[in-house]
Amino acid sequence: PVEPVLAGRHVIVTAGPTHEPIDPVRYIANRSSGRQGFAIAGALAALGARVTLIAGPVSLPTPAGVDRVDVETALDMAAAVEPALPADAAVMVAAVADWRVAPAPQKVKKTGDTPAFVLIENPDILATLSHSPQRPSLVVGFAAETEQVLNHARAKLTRKQCDWIVANDVSGDVMGGEANAVHIVTADGVDSWPRTGKDEVARGLARRIADALMGAA
Ligand code: C5P
């Protein structure tokens, strides 16, 4: 039995991809499976936290003890964060689409011309939360990179004003896979964890979040 060290604490977790519709039958997506975020939500709940999991479109069961809010687009996900506040911590694992298009009201047809789509940048949910007056005391972002993993993670920590960036190299089989190798990047330095299962990464992170919140209490 695990001690419920996070009892009385509320944590928001975002997970999965977002889908950005092009027309009523098509969308832009990415390869995120939601597994790492769902595992983190479950591990936090197992430590006694009240967890609000804001999930993009994935086919995963809701972890035990977790309150789940399903969303489709980045704008939906952004809108779901505010009513979930206040929270003691937020772990933003979702692979939010960077861009959306203004969706066509009817199915786009082949006409002989190549359709052109104008990409509109989505709001940065993590950066918005970090700058919010209701900012949780611990804000954790993720960084999925295919090169220069630590450099990009450090830049993200500064740009998004979060407390930690959990960086992973997704150039291999991480997206959709079972295992992950992460680096925890903070203002104090970098902890690199060995490659292991996503559930074990989740338990390690939940433990570290509990330590940080208890230290801050
Ligand atoms: O900039 P990038 O997308 O690589 O940053 C990744 C981190 O920012 C993740 O924690 C992700 O959940 C978060 N993010 C967000 N809203 C966006 C883009 C990224 O919350 N629009």
mmCIF file of C-alpha atoms and ligand atoms in Angstrom:
data_model
loop_
_atom_site.group_PDB
_atom_site.id
_atom_site.type_symbol
_atom_site.label_atom_id
_atom_site.label_comp_id
_atom_site.label_asym_id
_atom_site.label_seq_id
_atom_site.Cartn_x
_atom_site.Cartn_y
_atom_site.Cartn_z
ATOM 1 C CA PRO A 1 0.000 0.000 0.000
ATOM 2 C CA VAL A 2 1.174 3.474 -0.956
ATOM 3 C CA GLU A 3 0.865 6.348 1.505
ATOM 4 C CA PRO A 4 -1.652 8.959 0.232
ATOM 5 C CA VAL A 5 0.901 11.766 0.456
ATOM 6 C CA LEU A 6 -1.061 13.889 -2.046
ATOM 7 C CA ALA A 7 -4.389 13.663 -0.199
ATOM 8 C CA GLY A 8 -6.141 17.046 -0.296
ATOM 9 C CA ARG A 9 -4.091 18.214 -3.292
ATOM 10 C CA HIS A 10 -5.542 18.919 -6.733
ATOM 11 C CA VAL A 11 -3.489 18.316 -9.874
ATOM 12 C CA ILE A 12 -4.463 19.104 -13.477
ATOM 13 C CA VAL A 13 -2.985 16.858 -16.167
ATOM 14 C CA THR A 14 -3.357 17.409 -19.926
ATOM 15 C CA ALA A 15 -2.737 14.426 -22.182
ATOM 16 C CA GLY A 16 -3.014 13.112 -25.705
ATOM 17 C CA PRO A 17 -3.018 14.904 -29.032
ATOM 18 C CA THR A 18 -5.508 17.504 -30.175
ATOM 19 C CA HIS A 19 -7.432 17.209 -33.426
ATOM 20 C CA GLU A 20 -7.838 20.335 -35.505
ATOM 21 C CA PRO A 21 -10.692 19.991 -37.998
ATOM 22 C CA ILE A 22 -10.185 20.906 -41.652
ATOM 23 C CA ASP A 23 -13.793 20.211 -42.632
ATOM 24 C CA PRO A 24 -16.573 18.038 -41.104
ATOM 25 C CA VAL A 25 -14.728 14.794 -41.939
ATOM 26 C CA ARG A 26 -10.998 15.611 -41.808
ATOM 27 C CA TYR A 27 -8.550 16.826 -39.199
ATOM 28 C CA ILE A 28 -4.887 17.585 -38.499
ATOM 29 C CA ALA A 29 -3.416 15.384 -35.747
ATOM 30 C CA ASN A 30 -0.138 14.081 -34.343
ATOM 31 C CA ARG A 31 1.183 10.729 -33.142
ATOM 32 C CA SER A 32 0.646 11.225 -29.404
ATOM 33 C CA SER A 33 -1.079 8.191 -27.844
ATOM 34 C CA GLY A 34 -1.835 9.822 -24.480
ATOM 35 C CA ARG A 35 -0.167 6.933 -22.645
ATOM 36 C CA GLN A 36 2.421 8.921 -20.718
ATOM 37 C CA GLY A 37 -0.094 11.544 -19.582
ATOM 38 C CA PHE A 38 -2.682 8.940 -18.566
ATOM 39 C CA ALA A 39 -0.009 7.043 -16.618
ATOM 40 C CA ILE A 40 0.957 10.262 -14.794
ATOM 41 C CA ALA A 41 -2.684 11.012 -13.951
ATOM 42 C CA GLY A 42 -3.056 7.479 -12.560
ATOM 43 C CA ALA A 43 0.171 7.676 -10.553
ATOM 44 C CA LEU A 44 -0.859 11.007 -8.988
ATOM 45 C CA ALA A 45 -4.283 9.588 -8.073
ATOM 46 C CA ALA A 46 -2.567 6.536 -6.559
ATOM 47 C CA LEU A 47 -0.731 8.948 -4.227
ATOM 48 C CA GLY A 48 -4.082 10.351 -3.098
ATOM 49 C CA ALA A 49 -4.339 13.477 -5.284
ATOM 50 C CA ARG A 50 -7.592 14.686 -6.790
ATOM 51 C CA VAL A 51 -6.724 14.613 -10.479
ATOM 52 C CA THR A 52 -8.470 16.413 -13.344
ATOM 53 C CA LEU A 53 -7.300 14.795 -16.578
ATOM 54 C CA ILE A 54 -8.034 16.919 -19.648
ATOM 55 C CA ALA A 55 -7.703 14.443 -22.481
ATOM 56 C CA GLY A 56 -7.532 14.924 -26.222
ATOM 57 C CA PRO A 57 -8.960 12.232 -28.522
ATOM 58 C CA VAL A 58 -7.380 8.931 -27.421
ATOM 59 C CA SER A 59 -8.658 5.408 -26.946
ATOM 60 C CA LEU A 60 -7.482 4.768 -23.398
ATOM 61 C CA PRO A 61 -9.410 3.806 -20.262
ATOM 62 C CA THR A 62 -9.665 6.431 -17.513
ATOM 63 C CA PRO A 63 -7.177 5.584 -14.720
ATOM 64 C CA ALA A 64 -8.719 4.709 -11.343
ATOM 65 C CA GLY A 65 -9.689 7.682 -9.214
ATOM 66 C CA VAL A 66 -9.226 10.273 -11.994
ATOM 67 C CA ASP A 67 -11.819 12.861 -13.148
ATOM 68 C CA ARG A 68 -11.642 13.018 -16.935
ATOM 69 C CA VAL A 69 -12.697 15.832 -19.253
ATOM 70 C CA ASP A 70 -12.610 14.896 -22.962
ATOM 71 C CA VAL A 71 -11.775 17.568 -25.521
ATOM 72 C CA GLU A 72 -11.020 17.614 -29.233
ATOM 73 C CA THR A 73 -9.180 20.774 -30.229
ATOM 74 C CA ALA A 74 -6.471 22.959 -28.691
ATOM 75 C CA LEU A 75 -9.054 25.706 -28.146
ATOM 76 C CA ASP A 76 -11.291 23.187 -26.305
ATOM 77 C CA MET A 77 -8.333 22.089 -24.173
ATOM 78 C CA ALA A 78 -7.424 25.687 -23.322
ATOM 79 C CA ALA A 79 -11.034 26.385 -22.359
ATOM 80 C CA ALA A 80 -11.160 23.307 -20.111
ATOM 81 C CA VAL A 81 -8.182 24.364 -17.982
ATOM 82 C CA GLU A 82 -9.685 27.492 -16.443
ATOM 83 C CA PRO A 83 -12.788 25.906 -14.863
ATOM 84 C CA ALA A 84 -10.513 23.177 -13.422
ATOM 85 C CA LEU A 85 -8.542 25.761 -11.393
ATOM 86 C CA PRO A 86 -7.441 26.239 -8.673
ATOM 87 C CA ALA A 87 -4.856 23.481 -8.533
ATOM 88 C CA ASP A 88 -1.706 22.811 -6.529
ATOM 89 C CA ALA A 89 0.126 21.505 -9.582
ATOM 90 C CA ALA A 90 -0.356 21.147 -13.325
ATOM 91 C CA VAL A 91 1.388 18.644 -15.550
ATOM 92 C CA MET A 92 0.953 19.565 -19.190
ATOM 93 C CA VAL A 93 1.727 16.398 -21.104
ATOM 94 C CA ALA A 94 -0.583 16.946 -24.070
ATOM 95 C CA ALA A 95 0.899 17.226 -27.542
ATOM 96 C CA VAL A 96 -1.177 20.276 -28.383
ATOM 97 C CA ALA A 97 -1.350 21.063 -32.104
ATOM 98 C CA ASP A 98 0.679 24.193 -32.772
ATOM 99 C CA TRP A 99 -1.667 25.305 -35.558
ATOM 100 C CA ARG A 100 -5.290 25.042 -36.580
ATOM 101 C CA VAL A 101 -7.126 26.067 -39.728
ATOM 102 C CA ALA A 102 -10.481 27.773 -40.044
ATOM 103 C CA PRO A 103 -12.547 24.655 -40.839
ATOM 104 C CA ALA A 104 -14.629 24.578 -44.025
ATOM 105 C CA PRO A 105 -18.351 24.202 -43.237
ATOM 106 C CA GLN A 106 -18.775 21.433 -45.826
ATOM 107 C CA LYS A 107 -16.472 18.639 -46.998
ATOM 108 C CA VAL A 108 -13.723 20.070 -49.193
ATOM 109 C CA LYS A 109 -14.130 18.621 -52.709
ATOM 110 C CA LYS A 110 -11.585 17.833 -55.396
ATOM 111 C CA THR A 111 -12.037 20.509 -57.993
ATOM 112 C CA GLY A 112 -8.798 20.215 -59.936
ATOM 113 C CA ASP A 113 -7.274 23.087 -57.927
ATOM 114 C CA THR A 114 -5.062 22.298 -54.926
ATOM 115 C CA PRO A 115 -6.724 23.675 -51.802
ATOM 116 C CA ALA A 116 -4.586 26.018 -49.693
ATOM 117 C CA PHE A 117 -4.901 26.046 -45.917
ATOM 118 C CA VAL A 118 -3.925 29.016 -43.810
ATOM 119 C CA LEU A 119 -2.468 27.888 -40.495
ATOM 120 C CA ILE A 120 -3.439 29.884 -37.399
ATOM 121 C CA GLU A 121 -1.269 29.519 -34.284
ATOM 122 C CA ASN A 122 -3.017 27.940 -31.299
ATOM 123 C CA PRO A 123 -2.751 29.505 -27.839
ATOM 124 C CA ASP A 124 0.029 28.081 -25.658
ATOM 125 C CA ILE A 125 -1.937 26.513 -22.803
ATOM 126 C CA LEU A 126 1.128 25.914 -20.633
ATOM 127 C CA ALA A 127 2.522 29.454 -21.027
ATOM 128 C CA THR A 128 -0.924 30.940 -20.367
ATOM 129 C CA LEU A 129 -1.268 28.926 -17.158
ATOM 130 C CA SER A 130 2.252 29.862 -16.013
ATOM 131 C CA HIS A 131 1.353 33.543 -16.355
ATOM 132 C CA SER A 132 -2.114 33.203 -14.830
ATOM 133 C CA PRO A 133 -3.009 34.863 -11.508
ATOM 134 C CA GLN A 134 -4.272 31.405 -10.512
ATOM 135 C CA ARG A 135 -0.941 29.765 -11.365
ATOM 136 C CA PRO A 136 -0.512 26.453 -9.538
ATOM 137 C CA SER A 137 2.564 26.480 -7.299
ATOM 138 C CA LEU A 138 4.166 23.771 -9.466
ATOM 139 C CA VAL A 139 3.811 23.912 -13.256
ATOM 140 C CA VAL A 140 5.424 21.112 -15.256
ATOM 141 C CA GLY A 141 5.757 21.127 -19.043
ATOM 142 C CA PHE A 142 6.878 18.436 -21.436
ATOM 143 C CA ALA A 143 9.154 18.771 -24.426
ATOM 144 C CA ALA A 144 9.072 16.209 -27.184
ATOM 145 C CA GLU A 145 12.107 16.806 -29.349
ATOM 146 C CA THR A 146 13.910 15.030 -32.128
ATOM 147 C CA GLU A 147 17.258 16.841 -31.733
ATOM 148 C CA GLN A 148 19.121 19.088 -29.243
ATOM 149 C CA VAL A 149 16.768 17.824 -26.546
ATOM 150 C CA LEU A 150 18.330 19.607 -23.548
ATOM 151 C CA ASN A 151 18.934 22.922 -25.330
ATOM 152 C CA HIS A 152 15.336 23.094 -26.481
ATOM 153 C CA ALA A 153 14.116 22.093 -23.012
ATOM 154 C CA ARG A 154 16.105 24.858 -21.305
ATOM 155 C CA ALA A 155 14.794 27.416 -23.780
ATOM 156 C CA LYS A 156 11.239 26.200 -23.140
ATOM 157 C CA LEU A 157 11.655 26.472 -19.364
ATOM 158 C CA THR A 158 12.519 30.148 -19.761
ATOM 159 C CA ARG A 159 10.026 30.967 -22.506
ATOM 160 C CA LYS A 160 7.069 29.251 -20.844
ATOM 161 C CA GLN A 161 8.001 30.232 -17.273
ATOM 162 C CA CYS A 162 7.268 26.773 -15.927
ATOM 163 C CA ASP A 163 9.092 25.110 -13.025
ATOM 164 C CA TRP A 164 10.205 21.899 -14.726
ATOM 165 C CA ILE A 165 10.409 20.645 -18.261
ATOM 166 C CA VAL A 166 10.317 16.903 -18.724
ATOM 167 C CA ALA A 167 12.198 16.426 -21.973
ATOM 168 C CA ASN A 168 12.122 13.321 -24.089
ATOM 169 C CA ASP A 169 13.652 12.375 -27.394
ATOM 170 C CA VAL A 170 10.844 11.250 -29.683
ATOM 171 C CA SER A 171 13.015 10.522 -32.709
ATOM 172 C CA GLY A 172 12.713 6.772 -31.912
ATOM 173 C CA ASP A 173 9.665 4.754 -30.853
ATOM 174 C CA VAL A 174 8.475 6.852 -27.895
ATOM 175 C CA MET A 175 5.267 8.203 -29.436
ATOM 176 C CA GLY A 176 2.733 5.391 -29.126
ATOM 177 C CA GLY A 177 5.335 3.084 -27.536
ATOM 178 C CA GLU A 178 5.632 1.587 -24.050
ATOM 179 C CA ALA A 179 8.927 3.075 -22.882
ATOM 180 C CA ASN A 180 10.387 6.515 -22.381
ATOM 181 C CA ALA A 181 13.720 8.080 -21.378
ATOM 182 C CA VAL A 182 13.252 11.491 -19.797
ATOM 183 C CA HIS A 183 15.368 14.367 -18.533
ATOM 184 C CA ILE A 184 13.945 16.569 -15.776
ATOM 185 C CA VAL A 185 15.168 20.084 -16.540
ATOM 186 C CA THR A 186 14.814 22.704 -13.789
ATOM 187 C CA ALA A 187 16.496 25.999 -12.929
ATOM 188 C CA ASP A 188 18.860 23.943 -10.740
ATOM 189 C CA GLY A 189 20.024 21.536 -13.440
ATOM 190 C CA VAL A 190 19.153 18.304 -15.212
ATOM 191 C CA ASP A 191 18.276 14.834 -13.909
ATOM 192 C CA SER A 192 18.459 12.202 -16.623
ATOM 193 C CA TRP A 193 16.508 9.023 -15.857
ATOM 194 C CA PRO A 194 17.268 5.722 -17.562
ATOM 195 C CA ARG A 195 14.899 4.504 -20.288
ATOM 196 C CA THR A 196 12.081 2.584 -18.650
ATOM 197 C CA GLY A 197 8.338 1.903 -18.917
ATOM 198 C CA LYS A 198 5.945 4.852 -19.094
ATOM 199 C CA ASP A 199 4.279 3.639 -15.879
ATOM 200 C CA GLU A 200 7.575 3.770 -14.028
ATOM 201 C CA VAL A 201 8.362 7.236 -15.434
ATOM 202 C CA ALA A 202 4.900 8.256 -14.202
ATOM 203 C CA ARG A 203 5.492 6.889 -10.689
ATOM 204 C CA GLY A 204 8.857 8.638 -10.481
ATOM 205 C CA LEU A 205 7.337 11.937 -11.565
ATOM 206 C CA ALA A 206 4.378 11.623 -9.180
ATOM 207 C CA ARG A 207 6.826 10.967 -6.337
ATOM 208 C CA ARG A 208 8.915 13.987 -7.301
ATOM 209 C CA ILE A 209 5.810 16.182 -7.560
ATOM 210 C CA ALA A 210 4.711 15.016 -4.103
ATOM 211 C CA ASP A 211 8.156 15.863 -2.684
ATOM 212 C CA ALA A 212 8.036 19.330 -4.284
ATOM 213 C CA LEU A 213 4.525 20.077 -3.011
ATOM 214 C CA MET A 214 5.324 18.844 0.479
ATOM 215 C CA GLY A 215 8.502 20.903 0.510
ATOM 216 C CA ALA A 216 6.435 23.930 -0.493
ATOM 217 C CA ALA A 217 3.714 23.272 2.090
HETATM 218 O O1 C5P B 1 6.401 24.343 -27.529
HETATM 219 P P1 C5P B 1 6.095 22.900 -27.338
HETATM 220 O O2 C5P B 1 4.799 22.467 -27.969
HETATM 221 O O3 C5P B 1 7.193 21.961 -27.695
HETATM 222 O O4 C5P B 1 5.927 22.785 -25.760
HETATM 223 C C1 C5P B 1 5.563 21.587 -25.168
HETATM 224 C C2 C5P B 1 4.907 21.857 -23.842
HETATM 225 O O5 C5P B 1 3.979 22.940 -23.932
HETATM 226 C C3 C5P B 1 4.075 20.683 -23.384
HETATM 227 O O6 C5P B 1 4.045 20.696 -21.977
HETATM 228 C C4 C5P B 1 2.722 20.987 -23.979
HETATM 229 O O7 C5P B 1 1.687 20.330 -23.286
HETATM 230 C C5 C5P B 1 2.651 22.478 -23.809
HETATM 231 N N1 C5P B 1 1.859 23.178 -24.837
HETATM 232 C C6 C5P B 1 0.652 23.758 -24.496
HETATM 233 N N2 C5P B 1 -0.070 24.445 -25.447
HETATM 234 C C7 C5P B 1 0.404 24.565 -26.702
HETATM 235 C C8 C5P B 1 1.627 23.985 -27.059
HETATM 236 C C9 C5P B 1 2.326 23.294 -26.107
HETATM 237 O O8 C5P B 1 0.227 23.647 -23.347
HETATM 238 N N3 C5P B 1 -0.308 25.222 -27.608
#
